[in-house]
Amino acid sequence: MTISSNPTAPLVVVVGSTGKQGGSVIQALAESDKEYRIRGLTRDVSKPQAQRIATQGVEMMNVNLTADNADAARAAFKGANIAFIVTNFWEHLDKAREVAEGKMLVATAKAADVELLVWSGLESAAEVSQGKYGHVDHFDSKAEITTYARKSGVQLLIVQAGAYASNHLHSPQKEADGTYTLGLPVGPNTILPIIDAVHDYGLFVREGIECPKFGAGTEVLASAEDISVAEMLVQLSMITGKKVVYKRISDEEFMAATRAPHHVALELLEMWKYFEEFGYFGDKDTSSSRQHLNRTPHTWADFVREADWSSILV
Ligand SMILES: NC(=O)c1ccc[n+]([C@@H]2O[C@H](COP(=O)([O-])OP(=O)(O)OC[C@H]3O[C@@H](n4cnc5c(N)ncnc54)[C@H](OP(=O)(O)O)[C@@H]3O)[C@@H](O)[C@H]2O)c1
């Protein structure tokens, strides 16, 4: 682990440092043979996760990155050469809030005159599907922030995160006969670009920063492999020894099973339909984003082998 305190090393400010993506970015830059100073942002430097990161030599800083707190954000970005930013839709489920916070972070990075802004964007499901799926807010909001960032003229590198392998840790349902099912409202051949986000998202950010093929004006699609949901379950069954089978369920069954408010259930339903018909990254090819990584990312099978399924597949 080499996080530098050398004042000539570039300063990387990491939003979401205690989370999956930001934490992974810190890990990957610490593993680099290049020197970086790192400032990790959190709302609570005293929490154990923040304290753990601080022991690695990361300067942890308290800041609440809401849209109305731009002055505090400016102070947190002061002196940054590189900024990594991510917004967290799932904490509030509010598209307008996510867009406002994302724009504030972009404007702050631009005002700090960073050499590179790394942004965790996503596609617009509404645009890619030409209006067919207009409720996938957490994709559309990130695309809106991307558009704003491009127009701002900031030196922009987009690193889109694929579908987290960990999303599926709690999905299998136990059936009366002792087998398990995973129910989704799409066909079994629906493809997901899978990433073990904690282990590997930062690996792709490091590639985007350090590899001359990427950098400002480019995009990295962070995923280890494109795999169908049916194949994921075949591998899950083989590795764990538990029978987990795919079950296509109706839209109504899926929405009820989410146990979420109607608008969130609809968002998740349309997200799956969008993946099935148009692809998670639209028709963009993921393979070129894997060609200059510093190590091999975890496949779905690797993730399954390392994950603790004991409370799920009991
Ligand atoms: N699940 C998937 O498959 C997937 C795929 C692609 C993209 N995404 C996107 O990933 C995003 C979430 O990223 P993640 O997985 O890294 O989240 P996470 O693990 O839940 O971490 C969220 C981070 O954001 C920080 N944060 C949240 N609100 C903040 C605020 N007001 N001020 C300062 N810091 C704040 C938290 O810091 P503190 O709590 O320490 O303050 C924490 O470090 C979501 O927008 C989601 O749409 C998810």
CSV table of N, CA, C and O and ligand atoms in Angstrom, one decimal, residues 16-22 41-44 47 63-66 86-91 97-98 101 122 138 142 161-164 167 280, ligand 1:
chain,number,residue,atom,x,y,z
A,16,GLY,N,-17.4,9.6,-2.0
A,16,GLY,CA,-17.9,8.3,-1.7
A,16,GLY,C,-16.8,7.4,-1.3
A,16,GLY,O,-16.9,6.1,-1.5
A,17,SER,N,-15.8,7.9,-0.5
A,17,SER,CA,-14.6,7.1,-0.2
A,17,SER,C,-15.0,5.9,0.7
A,17,SER,O,-14.3,4.9,0.7
A,18,THR,N,-16.0,6.0,1.5
A,18,THR,CA,-16.4,4.9,2.4
A,18,THR,C,-17.3,3.9,1.7
A,18,THR,O,-17.7,2.9,2.3
A,19,GLY,N,-17.7,4.2,0.4
A,19,GLY,CA,-18.6,3.3,-0.3
A,19,GLY,C,-17.9,2.3,-1.2
A,19,GLY,O,-16.7,2.2,-1.2
A,20,LYS,N,-18.7,1.6,-2.0
A,20,LYS,CA,-18.2,0.5,-2.8
A,20,LYS,C,-17.3,1.1,-3.9
A,20,LYS,O,-16.1,0.7,-4.1
A,21,GLN,N,-17.8,2.1,-4.7
A,21,GLN,CA,-17.0,2.6,-5.8
A,21,GLN,C,-15.8,3.4,-5.3
A,21,GLN,O,-14.6,3.2,-5.7
A,22,GLY,N,-16.0,4.4,-4.5
A,22,GLY,CA,-15.0,5.3,-4.0
A,22,GLY,C,-13.9,4.5,-3.2
A,22,GLY,O,-12.7,4.7,-3.4
A,41,LEU,N,-13.6,11.8,0.9
A,41,LEU,CA,-14.7,12.6,1.5
A,41,LEU,C,-15.7,11.7,2.1
A,41,LEU,O,-16.0,10.6,1.5
A,42,THR,N,-16.3,12.1,3.2
A,42,THR,CA,-17.3,11.3,3.9
A,42,THR,C,-18.1,12.3,4.8
A,42,THR,O,-17.6,13.4,5.1
A,43,ARG,N,-19.3,11.9,5.2
A,43,ARG,CA,-20.1,12.8,6.1
A,43,ARG,C,-19.7,12.6,7.5
A,43,ARG,O,-20.1,13.3,8.4
A,44,ASP,N,-18.9,11.5,7.7
A,44,ASP,CA,-18.5,11.2,9.1
A,44,ASP,C,-17.2,10.5,9.2
A,44,ASP,O,-17.0,9.3,9.1
A,47,LYS,N,-16.5,7.4,11.7
A,47,LYS,CA,-17.0,6.1,11.6
A,47,LYS,C,-15.9,5.1,11.3
A,47,LYS,O,-14.9,5.5,10.6
A,63,VAL,N,-17.6,16.2,4.9
A,63,VAL,CA,-18.3,17.2,4.1
A,63,VAL,C,-19.6,16.6,3.6
A,63,VAL,O,-19.6,15.4,3.3
A,64,ASN,N,-20.7,17.3,3.7
A,64,ASN,CA,-22.0,16.9,3.2
A,64,ASN,C,-22.2,17.4,1.8
A,64,ASN,O,-22.4,18.6,1.7
A,65,LEU,N,-22.2,16.6,0.8
A,65,LEU,CA,-22.1,17.1,-0.6
A,65,LEU,C,-23.5,17.2,-1.2
A,65,LEU,O,-23.8,16.7,-2.2
A,66,THR,N,-24.4,18.0,-0.5
A,66,THR,CA,-25.7,18.3,-1.0
A,66,THR,C,-25.6,19.5,-1.9
A,66,THR,O,-24.6,20.3,-1.8
A,86,VAL,N,-19.1,10.4,-7.6
A,86,VAL,CA,-20.2,9.4,-7.7
A,86,VAL,C,-21.4,10.0,-6.9
A,86,VAL,O,-21.2,10.7,-6.0
A,87,THR,N,-22.6,9.8,-7.4
A,87,THR,CA,-23.8,10.2,-6.7
A,87,THR,C,-24.5,9.0,-6.2
A,87,THR,O,-24.3,7.9,-6.8
A,88,ASN,N,-25.3,9.1,-5.2
A,88,ASN,CA,-25.9,7.9,-4.6
A,88,ASN,C,-27.4,8.0,-4.6
A,88,ASN,O,-28.1,8.3,-3.6
A,89,PHE,N,-28.0,7.6,-5.8
A,89,PHE,CA,-29.4,7.7,-6.0
A,89,PHE,C,-30.2,6.9,-4.9
A,89,PHE,O,-31.2,7.3,-4.4
A,90,TRP,N,-29.6,5.7,-4.5
A,90,TRP,CA,-30.4,4.8,-3.7
A,90,TRP,C,-30.6,5.2,-2.3
A,90,TRP,O,-31.4,4.7,-1.5
A,91,GLU,N,-29.8,6.3,-1.9
A,91,GLU,CA,-30.0,6.8,-0.5
A,91,GLU,C,-31.3,7.6,-0.4
A,91,GLU,O,-31.9,7.7,0.7
A,97,ARG,N,-32.8,15.4,-7.1
A,97,ARG,CA,-31.8,15.6,-6.1
A,97,ARG,C,-30.4,15.1,-6.6
A,97,ARG,O,-29.4,15.7,-6.5
A,98,GLU,N,-30.5,13.9,-7.2
A,98,GLU,CA,-29.2,13.3,-7.8
A,98,GLU,C,-28.6,14.2,-8.8
A,98,GLU,O,-27.4,14.5,-8.8
A,101,GLU,N,-27.1,17.4,-7.2
A,101,GLU,CA,-25.9,17.1,-6.5
A,101,GLU,C,-24.7,16.8,-7.5
A,101,GLU,O,-23.6,17.2,-7.3
A,122,LEU,N,-23.8,6.8,-16.2
A,122,LEU,CA,-24.5,5.7,-16.8
A,122,LEU,C,-25.2,6.2,-18.1
A,122,LEU,O,-25.3,7.4,-18.3
A,138,HIS,N,-32.5,6.3,-12.2
A,138,HIS,CA,-31.0,6.3,-11.8
A,138,HIS,C,-30.1,6.2,-12.9
A,138,HIS,O,-28.9,6.5,-12.8
A,142,LYS,N,-28.0,10.1,-14.3
A,142,LYS,CA,-26.5,10.1,-14.4
A,142,LYS,C,-26.2,10.6,-15.8
A,142,LYS,O,-25.2,11.3,-16.0
A,161,ALA,N,-20.1,2.1,-14.3
A,161,ALA,CA,-20.0,0.8,-13.5
A,161,ALA,C,-21.0,-0.2,-14.1
A,161,ALA,O,-22.2,0.2,-14.4
A,162,GLY,N,-20.6,-1.4,-14.4
A,162,GLY,CA,-21.5,-2.4,-14.8
A,162,GLY,C,-22.4,-2.8,-13.6
A,162,GLY,O,-22.5,-2.2,-12.6
A,163,ALA,N,-23.1,-3.9,-13.8
A,163,ALA,CA,-24.1,-4.4,-12.8
A,163,ALA,C,-23.3,-5.1,-11.7
A,163,ALA,O,-22.6,-6.1,-12.0
A,164,TYR,N,-23.5,-4.7,-10.5
A,164,TYR,CA,-22.7,-5.2,-9.4
A,164,TYR,C,-23.1,-6.7,-9.2
A,164,TYR,O,-24.3,-7.1,-9.1
A,167,ASN,N,-25.4,-7.4,-6.2
A,167,ASN,CA,-26.8,-7.2,-6.2
A,167,ASN,C,-27.6,-8.5,-6.0
A,167,ASN,O,-28.7,-8.5,-5.6
A,280,TYR,N,-27.4,-3.1,-21.2
A,280,TYR,CA,-27.1,-2.3,-20.1
A,280,TYR,C,-26.3,-1.0,-20.5
A,280,TYR,O,-26.6,0.1,-20.1
B,1,LIG,N1,-25.8,-1.6,-7.8
B,1,LIG,C1,-25.4,-1.5,-9.1
B,1,LIG,O1,-25.4,-2.5,-9.8
B,1,LIG,C2,-24.9,-0.2,-9.7
B,1,LIG,C3,-24.3,-0.2,-11.0
B,1,LIG,C4,-23.9,1.0,-11.5
B,1,LIG,C5,-24.0,2.2,-10.8
B,1,LIG,N2,-24.6,2.2,-9.5
B,1,LIG,C6,-24.7,3.4,-8.8
B,1,LIG,O2,-23.7,3.5,-7.8
B,1,LIG,C7,-24.1,4.6,-6.9
B,1,LIG,C8,-23.8,4.3,-5.5
B,1,LIG,O3,-22.4,4.1,-5.4
B,1,LIG,P1,-21.8,3.0,-4.4
B,1,LIG,O4,-22.3,1.7,-4.8
B,1,LIG,O5,-20.4,3.3,-4.2
B,1,LIG,O6,-22.6,3.5,-3.0
B,1,LIG,P2,-22.4,3.1,-1.5
B,1,LIG,O7,-21.5,1.9,-1.4
B,1,LIG,O8,-23.7,3.0,-0.9
B,1,LIG,O9,-21.6,4.4,-0.9
B,1,LIG,C9,-22.2,5.7,-1.0
B,1,LIG,C10,-21.1,6.7,-0.7
B,1,LIG,O10,-21.6,8.0,-1.0
B,1,LIG,C11,-21.3,8.8,0.1
B,1,LIG,N3,-22.3,9.8,0.2
B,1,LIG,C12,-23.7,9.7,0.0
B,1,LIG,N4,-24.3,10.8,0.2
B,1,LIG,C13,-23.3,11.8,0.5
B,1,LIG,C14,-23.4,13.1,0.8
B,1,LIG,N5,-24.5,13.8,0.9
B,1,LIG,N6,-22.2,13.8,1.1
B,1,LIG,C15,-21.0,13.1,1.1
B,1,LIG,N7,-20.9,11.8,0.8
B,1,LIG,C16,-22.1,11.1,0.5
B,1,LIG,C17,-21.3,7.9,1.3
B,1,LIG,O11,-20.4,8.5,2.3
B,1,LIG,P3,-20.7,8.5,3.9
B,1,LIG,O12,-21.9,7.7,4.1
B,1,LIG,O13,-19.5,8.0,4.5
B,1,LIG,O14,-21.0,10.0,4.2
B,1,LIG,C18,-20.6,6.6,0.7
B,1,LIG,O15,-19.2,6.7,0.8
B,1,LIG,C19,-25.7,4.8,-7.1
B,1,LIG,O16,-26.0,6.0,-7.6
B,1,LIG,C20,-26.0,3.7,-8.1
B,1,LIG,O17,-27.0,4.0,-9.0
B,1,LIG,C21,-25.0,1.0,-8.9
